[in-house]
Structure formats: structure tokens, C-alpha cells
Short mmCIF file of C-alpha atoms and ligand atoms in Angstrom, two decimals:
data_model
loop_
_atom_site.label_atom_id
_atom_site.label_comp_id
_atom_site.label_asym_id
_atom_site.label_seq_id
_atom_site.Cartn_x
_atom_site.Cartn_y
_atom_site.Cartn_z
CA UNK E 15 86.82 97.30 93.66
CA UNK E 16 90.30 96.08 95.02
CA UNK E 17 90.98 92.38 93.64
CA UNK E 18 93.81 90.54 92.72
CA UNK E 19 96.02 89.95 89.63
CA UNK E 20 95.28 86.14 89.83
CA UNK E 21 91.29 86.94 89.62
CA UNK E 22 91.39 89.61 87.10
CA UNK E 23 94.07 87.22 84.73
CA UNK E 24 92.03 84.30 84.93
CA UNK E 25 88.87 86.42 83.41
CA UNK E 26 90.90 87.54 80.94
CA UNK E 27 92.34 84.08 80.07
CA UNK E 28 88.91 82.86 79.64
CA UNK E 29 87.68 85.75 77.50
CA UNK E 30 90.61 85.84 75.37
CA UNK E 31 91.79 89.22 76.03
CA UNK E 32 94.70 91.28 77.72
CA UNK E 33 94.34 93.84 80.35
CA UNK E 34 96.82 97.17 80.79
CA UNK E 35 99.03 97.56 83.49
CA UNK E 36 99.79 101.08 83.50
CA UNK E 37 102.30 102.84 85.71
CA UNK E 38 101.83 105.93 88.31
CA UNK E 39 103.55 108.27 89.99
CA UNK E 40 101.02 110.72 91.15
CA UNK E 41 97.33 111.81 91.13
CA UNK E 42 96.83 112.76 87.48
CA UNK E 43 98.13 109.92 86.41
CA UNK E 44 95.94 107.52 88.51
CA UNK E 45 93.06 110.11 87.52
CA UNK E 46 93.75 109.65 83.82
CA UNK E 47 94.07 106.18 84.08
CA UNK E 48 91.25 105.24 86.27
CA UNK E 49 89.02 107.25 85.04
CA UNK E 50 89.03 105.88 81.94
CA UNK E 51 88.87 102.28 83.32
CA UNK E 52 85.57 103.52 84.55
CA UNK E 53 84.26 105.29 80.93
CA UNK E 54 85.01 101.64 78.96
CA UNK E 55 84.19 99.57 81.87
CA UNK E 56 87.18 97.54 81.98
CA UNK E 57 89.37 95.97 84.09
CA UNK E 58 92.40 97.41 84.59
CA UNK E 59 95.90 97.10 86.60
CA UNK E 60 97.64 100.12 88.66
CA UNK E 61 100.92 99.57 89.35
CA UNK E 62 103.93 101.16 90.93
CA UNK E 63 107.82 100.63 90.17
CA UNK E 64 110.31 100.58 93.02
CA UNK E 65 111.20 104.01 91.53
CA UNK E 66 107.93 105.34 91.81
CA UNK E 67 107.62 104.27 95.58
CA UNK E 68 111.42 106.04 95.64
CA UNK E 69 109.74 109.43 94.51
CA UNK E 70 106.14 109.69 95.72
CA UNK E 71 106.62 107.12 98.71
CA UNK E 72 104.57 104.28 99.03
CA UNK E 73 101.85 105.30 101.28
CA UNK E 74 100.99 108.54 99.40
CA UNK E 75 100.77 105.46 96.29
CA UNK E 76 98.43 103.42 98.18
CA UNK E 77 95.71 105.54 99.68
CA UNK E 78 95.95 107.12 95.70
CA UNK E 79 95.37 103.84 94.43
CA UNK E 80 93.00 102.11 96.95
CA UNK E 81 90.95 105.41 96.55
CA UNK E 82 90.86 104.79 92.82
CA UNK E 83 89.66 101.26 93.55
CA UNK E 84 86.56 102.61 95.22
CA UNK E 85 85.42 102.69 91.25
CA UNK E 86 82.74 100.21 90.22
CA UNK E 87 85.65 98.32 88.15
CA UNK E 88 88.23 95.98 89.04
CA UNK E 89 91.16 97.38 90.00
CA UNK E 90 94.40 95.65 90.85
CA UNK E 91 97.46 97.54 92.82
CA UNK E 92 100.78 96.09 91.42
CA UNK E 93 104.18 95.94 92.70
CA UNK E 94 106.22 96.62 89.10
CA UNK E 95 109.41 95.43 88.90
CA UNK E 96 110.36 94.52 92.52
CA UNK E 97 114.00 93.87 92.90
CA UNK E 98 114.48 94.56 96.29
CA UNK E 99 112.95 91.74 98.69
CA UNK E 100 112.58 94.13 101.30
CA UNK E 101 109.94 96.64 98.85
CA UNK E 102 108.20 93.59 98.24
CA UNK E 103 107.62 91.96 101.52
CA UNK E 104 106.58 95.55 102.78
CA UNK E 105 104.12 96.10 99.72
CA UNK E 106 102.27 92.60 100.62
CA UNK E 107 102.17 93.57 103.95
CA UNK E 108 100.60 96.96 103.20
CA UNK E 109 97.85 96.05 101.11
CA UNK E 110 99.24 95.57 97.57
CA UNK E 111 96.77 92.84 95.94
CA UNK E 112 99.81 91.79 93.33
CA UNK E 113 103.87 91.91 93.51
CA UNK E 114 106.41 91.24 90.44
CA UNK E 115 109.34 89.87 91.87
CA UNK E 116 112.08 90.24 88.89
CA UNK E 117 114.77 87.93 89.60
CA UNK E 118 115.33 87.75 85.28
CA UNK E 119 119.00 88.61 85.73
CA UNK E 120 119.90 85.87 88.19
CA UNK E 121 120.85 82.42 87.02
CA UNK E 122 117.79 79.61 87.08
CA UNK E 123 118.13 78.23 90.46
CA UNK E 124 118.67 81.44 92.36
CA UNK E 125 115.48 82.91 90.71
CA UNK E 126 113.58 80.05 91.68
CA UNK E 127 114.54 79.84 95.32
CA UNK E 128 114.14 83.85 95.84
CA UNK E 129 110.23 83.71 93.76
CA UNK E 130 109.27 80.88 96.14
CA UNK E 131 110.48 82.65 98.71
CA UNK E 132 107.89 85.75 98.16
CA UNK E 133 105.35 82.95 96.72
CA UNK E 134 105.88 82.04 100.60
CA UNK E 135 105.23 85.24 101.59
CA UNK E 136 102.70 86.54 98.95
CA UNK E 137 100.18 83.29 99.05
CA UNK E 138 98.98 83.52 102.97
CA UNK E 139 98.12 86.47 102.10
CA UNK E 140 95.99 86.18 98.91
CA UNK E 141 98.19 88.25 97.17
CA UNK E 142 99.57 87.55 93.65
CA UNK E 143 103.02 87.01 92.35
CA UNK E 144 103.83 87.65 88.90
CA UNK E 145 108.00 86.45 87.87
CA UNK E 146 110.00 86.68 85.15
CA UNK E 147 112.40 84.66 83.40
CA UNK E 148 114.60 85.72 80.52
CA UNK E 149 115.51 89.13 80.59
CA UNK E 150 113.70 92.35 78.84
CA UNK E 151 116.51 94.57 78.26
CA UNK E 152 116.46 98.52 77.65
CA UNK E 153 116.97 99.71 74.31
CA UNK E 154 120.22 100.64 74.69
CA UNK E 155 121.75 97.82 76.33
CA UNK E 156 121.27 95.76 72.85
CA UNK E 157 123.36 96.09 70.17
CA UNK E 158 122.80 92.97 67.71
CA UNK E 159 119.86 90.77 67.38
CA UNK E 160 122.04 88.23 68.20
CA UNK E 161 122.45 89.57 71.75
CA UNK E 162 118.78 90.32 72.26
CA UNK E 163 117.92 86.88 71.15
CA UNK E 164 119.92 85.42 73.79
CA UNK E 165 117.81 87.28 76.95
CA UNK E 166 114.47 85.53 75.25
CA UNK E 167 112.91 83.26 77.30
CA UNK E 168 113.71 79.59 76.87
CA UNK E 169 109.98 77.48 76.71
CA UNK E 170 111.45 74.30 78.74
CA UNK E 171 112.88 76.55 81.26
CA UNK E 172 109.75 78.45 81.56
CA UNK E 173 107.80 75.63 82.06
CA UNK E 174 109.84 74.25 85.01
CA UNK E 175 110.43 77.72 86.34
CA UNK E 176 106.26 77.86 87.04
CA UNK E 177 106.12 74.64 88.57
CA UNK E 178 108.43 74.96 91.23
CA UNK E 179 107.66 78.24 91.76
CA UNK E 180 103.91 78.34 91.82
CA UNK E 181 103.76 82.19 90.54
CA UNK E 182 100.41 82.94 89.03
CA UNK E 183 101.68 85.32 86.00
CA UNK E 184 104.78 85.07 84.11
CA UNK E 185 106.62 88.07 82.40
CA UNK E 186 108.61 86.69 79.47
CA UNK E 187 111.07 87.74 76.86
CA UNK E 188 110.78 88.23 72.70
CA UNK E 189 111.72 91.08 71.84
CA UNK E 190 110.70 93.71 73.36
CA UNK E 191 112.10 96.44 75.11
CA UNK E 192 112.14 98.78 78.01
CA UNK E 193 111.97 102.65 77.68
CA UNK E 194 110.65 105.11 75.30
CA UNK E 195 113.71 105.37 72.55
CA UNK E 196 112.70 102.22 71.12
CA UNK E 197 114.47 100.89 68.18
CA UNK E 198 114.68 102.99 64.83
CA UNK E 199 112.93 99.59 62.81
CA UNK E 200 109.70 98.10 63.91
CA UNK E 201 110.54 95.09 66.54
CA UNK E 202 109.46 91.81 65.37
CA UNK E 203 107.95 89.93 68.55
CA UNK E 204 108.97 85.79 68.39
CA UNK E 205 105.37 85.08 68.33
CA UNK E 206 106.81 81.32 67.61
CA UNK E 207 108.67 81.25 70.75
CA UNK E 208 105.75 83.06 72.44
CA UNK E 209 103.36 79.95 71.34
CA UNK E 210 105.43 77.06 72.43
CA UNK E 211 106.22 79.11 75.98
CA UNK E 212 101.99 79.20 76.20
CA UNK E 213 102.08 75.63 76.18
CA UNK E 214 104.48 75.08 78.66
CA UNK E 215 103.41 77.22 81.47
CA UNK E 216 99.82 77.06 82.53
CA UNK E 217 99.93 80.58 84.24
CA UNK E 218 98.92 84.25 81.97
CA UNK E 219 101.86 85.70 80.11
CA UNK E 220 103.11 89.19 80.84
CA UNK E 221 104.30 91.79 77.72
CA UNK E 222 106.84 93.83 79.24
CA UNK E 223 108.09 97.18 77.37
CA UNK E 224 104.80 96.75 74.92
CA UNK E 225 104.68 100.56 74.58
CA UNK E 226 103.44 101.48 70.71
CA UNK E 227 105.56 105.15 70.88
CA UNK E 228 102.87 107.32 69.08
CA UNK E 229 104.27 109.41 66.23
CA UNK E 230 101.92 111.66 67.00
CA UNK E 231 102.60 112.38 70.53
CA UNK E 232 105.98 112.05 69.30
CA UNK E 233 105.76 114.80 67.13
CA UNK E 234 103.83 116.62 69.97
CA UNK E 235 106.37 116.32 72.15
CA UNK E 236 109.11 116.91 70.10
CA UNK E 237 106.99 120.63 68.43
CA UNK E 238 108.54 122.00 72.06
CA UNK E 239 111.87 120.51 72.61
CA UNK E 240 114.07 119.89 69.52
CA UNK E 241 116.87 121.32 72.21
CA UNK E 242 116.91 118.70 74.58
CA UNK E 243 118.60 115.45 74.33
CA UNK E 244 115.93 113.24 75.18
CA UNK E 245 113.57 114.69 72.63
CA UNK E 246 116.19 114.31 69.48
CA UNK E 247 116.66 110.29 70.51
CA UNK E 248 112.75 110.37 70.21
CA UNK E 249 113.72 111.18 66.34
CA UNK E 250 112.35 108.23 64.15
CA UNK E 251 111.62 105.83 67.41
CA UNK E 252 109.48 103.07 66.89
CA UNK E 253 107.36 101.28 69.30
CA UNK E 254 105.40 97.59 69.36
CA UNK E 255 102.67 98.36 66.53
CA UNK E 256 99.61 97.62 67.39
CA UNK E 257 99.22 94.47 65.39
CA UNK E 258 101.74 92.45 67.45
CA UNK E 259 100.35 93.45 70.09
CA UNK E 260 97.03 91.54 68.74
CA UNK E 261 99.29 88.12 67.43
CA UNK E 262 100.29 88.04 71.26
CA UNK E 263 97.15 88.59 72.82
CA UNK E 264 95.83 85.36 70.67
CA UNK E 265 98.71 83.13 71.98
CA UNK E 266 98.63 84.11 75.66
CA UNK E 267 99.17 87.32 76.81
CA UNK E 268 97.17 88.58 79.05
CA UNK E 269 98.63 91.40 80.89
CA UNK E 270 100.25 94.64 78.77
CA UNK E 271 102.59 96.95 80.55
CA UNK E 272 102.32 100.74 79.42
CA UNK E 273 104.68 103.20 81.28
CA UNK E 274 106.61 104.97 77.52
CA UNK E 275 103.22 106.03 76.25
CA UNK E 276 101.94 107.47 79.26
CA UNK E 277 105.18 109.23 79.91
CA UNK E 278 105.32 110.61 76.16
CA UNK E 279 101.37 111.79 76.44
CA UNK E 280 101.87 113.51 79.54
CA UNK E 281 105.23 115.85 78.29
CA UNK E 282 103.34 116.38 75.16
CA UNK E 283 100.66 117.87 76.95
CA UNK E 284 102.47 119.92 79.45
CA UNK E 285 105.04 121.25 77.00
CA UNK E 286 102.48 122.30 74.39
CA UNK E 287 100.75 123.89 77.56
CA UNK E 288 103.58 125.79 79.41
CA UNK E 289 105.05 126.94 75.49
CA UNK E 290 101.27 128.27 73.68
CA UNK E 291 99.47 129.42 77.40
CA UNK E 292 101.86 131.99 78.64
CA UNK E 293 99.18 132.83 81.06
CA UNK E 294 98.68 129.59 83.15
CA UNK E 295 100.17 129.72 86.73
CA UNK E 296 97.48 127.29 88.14
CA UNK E 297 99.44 123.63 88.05
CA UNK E 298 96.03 122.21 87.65
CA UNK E 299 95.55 123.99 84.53
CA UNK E 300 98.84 123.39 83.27
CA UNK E 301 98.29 119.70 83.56
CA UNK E 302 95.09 119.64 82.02
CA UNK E 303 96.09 118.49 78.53
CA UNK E 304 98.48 116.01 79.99
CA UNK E 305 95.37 114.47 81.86
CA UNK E 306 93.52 114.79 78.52
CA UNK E 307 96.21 112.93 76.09
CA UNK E 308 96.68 110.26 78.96
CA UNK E 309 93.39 109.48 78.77
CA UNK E 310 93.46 108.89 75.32
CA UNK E 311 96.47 106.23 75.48
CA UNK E 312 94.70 104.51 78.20
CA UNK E 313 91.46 104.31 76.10
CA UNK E 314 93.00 103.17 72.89
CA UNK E 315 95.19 100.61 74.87
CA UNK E 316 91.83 99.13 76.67
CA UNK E 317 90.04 99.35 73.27
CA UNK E 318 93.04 97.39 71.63
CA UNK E 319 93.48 95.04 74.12
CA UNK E 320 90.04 94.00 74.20
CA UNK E 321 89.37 94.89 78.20
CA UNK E 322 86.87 97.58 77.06
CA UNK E 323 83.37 96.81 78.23
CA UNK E 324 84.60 93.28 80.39
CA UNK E 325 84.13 94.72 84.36
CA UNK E 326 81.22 92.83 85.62
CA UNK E 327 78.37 95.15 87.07
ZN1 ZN D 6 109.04 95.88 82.75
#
């Protein structure tokens, strides 16, 4: 069933666990993912980035999603990422249950007054609104810790920023990053900073860029494409292990972003496909295995997150 991120966060606060938000760009993936949602019997978050509206357009997105929410699980359709106030105010109007607005990279008071203004719009509504404050970078645009350190998310400011906004989930920053060439050490999360910014805000914490970067899918992927580019930068790439991930459920977090490990399972699958079945021609059965490894990041992330088993009958 079709609910909201508010309803599904505040379960999740009060049973002490996280649920995933994974992104989709077409039907396998919102197969894989909500199909698995319905195996554990968890909760579970589809969302959409403006990029993925960009390519598969938002109503094809919608009737994918609110089809998937016909499941006997809670299922929440997200707005990732939304920059544009335009995307936004046309997602709440067509039926998404939950919109980010990211306004991380302008100063304080002009990401205050543009979140209350889709609060404005989002609230009548019943829809969610999930903000962020201090920005989560991409791997690349970091050099030093020194510069990463200074996007995390101040606990005072965060605290303020959810009162006069009145958003109902906030994405935060320490340390972690967008995309799948993740650093070549394992990220320490500020767990620290993470504790004192759950005591400031009263709203669930969002873990943006929590992707864990399987070496095995790695490895997978890389078995078929040690030519291209992308594949080599893959080389050694470490993700959020899975224990951090744990330390930040217990001091707040409550929703997990996956895109990198989705992205990662599905070219594994269709590379080791299209390079060992020389027969295929039938796209279904050339996505197969991508469906199949998919799955399997969804389930461990539900599993890990401790959303497995919590969808009420
Ligand atoms: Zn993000």
C-alpha cells in the first residue's frame, strides 16, 4: 500500500531500525526491488531522481511505482534529490507520497525560505518533505579531509533549520559520499557529530551515498570490462561497510539511500550475460541475472537495516 515517508519513518523510529530508499529507472528495477520488499515483508521506499524522471519521464515512473504499491507492504514513492522547484511542485501534485527538496548548497536562510516554501506546498497535501543541510559531495569533488569536513552538517544549525522549516526527515552530512568510485580507504562516518545532530532535531535522519560497493559485484563487473574507464576507477573502491552503517542506525538514522549498489549489481549481471550467453537476443533474458543480483542487494540491505519482517499484515 501507498503511504507516506512521515508514517513509514515514525515506525521505524519507534522500532529502532532504518528502511532503504532505493532508486529506479525502469521496470526491473522496481521488480527487483519490490519484490523483494514483499519476500522479507518490509517496508520499503521507491524513489526517483530528477534524472530518472529526465530519462523514463515521470508518468511512465508513477503508474510503475503506484502499481508496485498494490503489494501488501508499505511502499513510499520519493522525490530524490529535487532541485528544481518546478519537479517538485509537479511530483506533489501527481501523487508522489514524499519529496526531498535539496537546497544543501545554498546558504542557511535561502534554504530555509525555499523548504518552507514546498513544506507550504507539500503539507495540504499530506505529502512528506525530507531537506538537507550540509552538503554530501561526490567522490571526486573532495580532495582533503579537511574539505569534506567542512560540508558536514553543523548540529545547532540543524536543529534550527527543522524548526523553522517543519520538514519531517532530514538528510545530513558525515562523511559520506555520492557515486559508485568511492574512496580507495574505508570512510569513517562522524558518528559523534551524527549523535549530537540526533539530539537537536526531533525529525528521522537521512544517510545519503550509504552504498557498501560490493567487491564481489565489483569483481563481477569488472571480469567483463577491464577496457572501459569506468570499470578501472572501480579498481580498489571502497564503500560504507556494513558496520557503520549499524553505529548510525543506533543514533538515528532511519532512512538509507542505495542507488551505487543497485547500479553495480545490475552491469554485473548484464555484462556477465551479454559476454558468456552468446545466444540471448530476448532483452528479458538478458536482464535476468541483473534482476537476480538486484535482488540480492535489496535483500541484504533490508536484512542489515533491520526492515526485514516489520510491514504490518
Ligand atoms: Zn543523495
Amino acid at each position: 500500500m501507498l503511504t507516506t515517508l512521515k508514517k513509514v519513518l515514525a515506525a521505524a523510529d519507534k522500532g529502532g531500525y532504518a528502511v532503504g530508499a532505493f532508486n529506479v529507472n525502469n521496470l526491473e528495477i522496481v521488480q527487483a526491488v519490490i519484490e523483494t520488499a514483499v519476500e522479507k515483508r518490509s517496508p520499503v521506499i521507491i524513489q526517483t531522481s530528477e534524472g530518472a524522471i529526465e530519462y523514463a519521464g515521470m508518468p511512465f515512473l508513477i503508474a510503475l511505482i503506484r502499481t508496485a504499491a498494490q503489494a501488501p507492504v508499505p511502499v513510499v514513492m520519493h522525490l530524490d534529490h529535487g532541485k528544481d522547484l518546478k519537479v517538485i511542485k509537479l511530483a506533489i501534485d501527481s501523487g508522489y507520497t514524499s519529496v526531498m527538496f535539496d537546497g544543501s548548497l545554498y546558504k542557511f536562510a535561502e534554504n530555509v525560505a525555499k523548504t518552507k516554501k514546498v513544506v507550504g506546498w507539500a503539507k495540504p497535501k499530506g505529502v512528506s518533505v525530507e531537506a538537507e543541510i550540509g552538503a554530501i559531495k561526490g567522490v571526486e569533488d573532495l580532495v582533503s579531509v579537511s574539505e569534506k569536513q567542512a560540508f558536514f552538517t553543523d548540529p545547532a544549525e540543524a536543529g534550527r533549520f527543522v524548526k523553522a522549516t517543519g520538514c519531517d526527515a532530514l538528510a545530513i552530512s558525515i562523511g559520506t559520499a555520492h557515486g559508485a568510485y568511492k574512496s580507495k580507504t574505508a570512510p569513517t562516518l562522524d558518528i559523534e557529530r551524527l549523535g549530537k545532530i540526533d539530539a537537536a532535531v526531533k525529525v528521522p535522519i537521512v544517510l545519503h551515498g550509504a552504498s557498501g560497493i560490493s567487491a564481489e559485484l565489483v569483481a563481477k563487473t569488472k571480469n567483463y570490462c577491464e577496457t572501459l574507464e569506468d570499470c578501472s576507477r572501480l579498481e580498489g573502491a571502497v564503500g560504507i561497510p556494513d558496520d557503520q552503517i549499524l553505529a548510525a542506525i543506533k543514533h538515528g538514522v532511519r532512512k538509507i539511500n542505495i542507488d551505487s549498489d543497485l547500479r553495480i549489481a545490475f552491469t554485473a549481471g548484464l555484462r556477465e550475460t551479454v559476454v558468456t550467453d552468446h545466444k540471448a537476443i530476448d532483452p528479458r533474458k538478458l536482464l535476468a541475472l541483473s534482476k537476480k543480483l538486484m535482488k540480492e542487494v535489496v535483500g541484504h540491505k533490508m536484512d542489515l537495516f533491520g526492515s526485514t519482517g516489520k510491514a504490518k499484515k
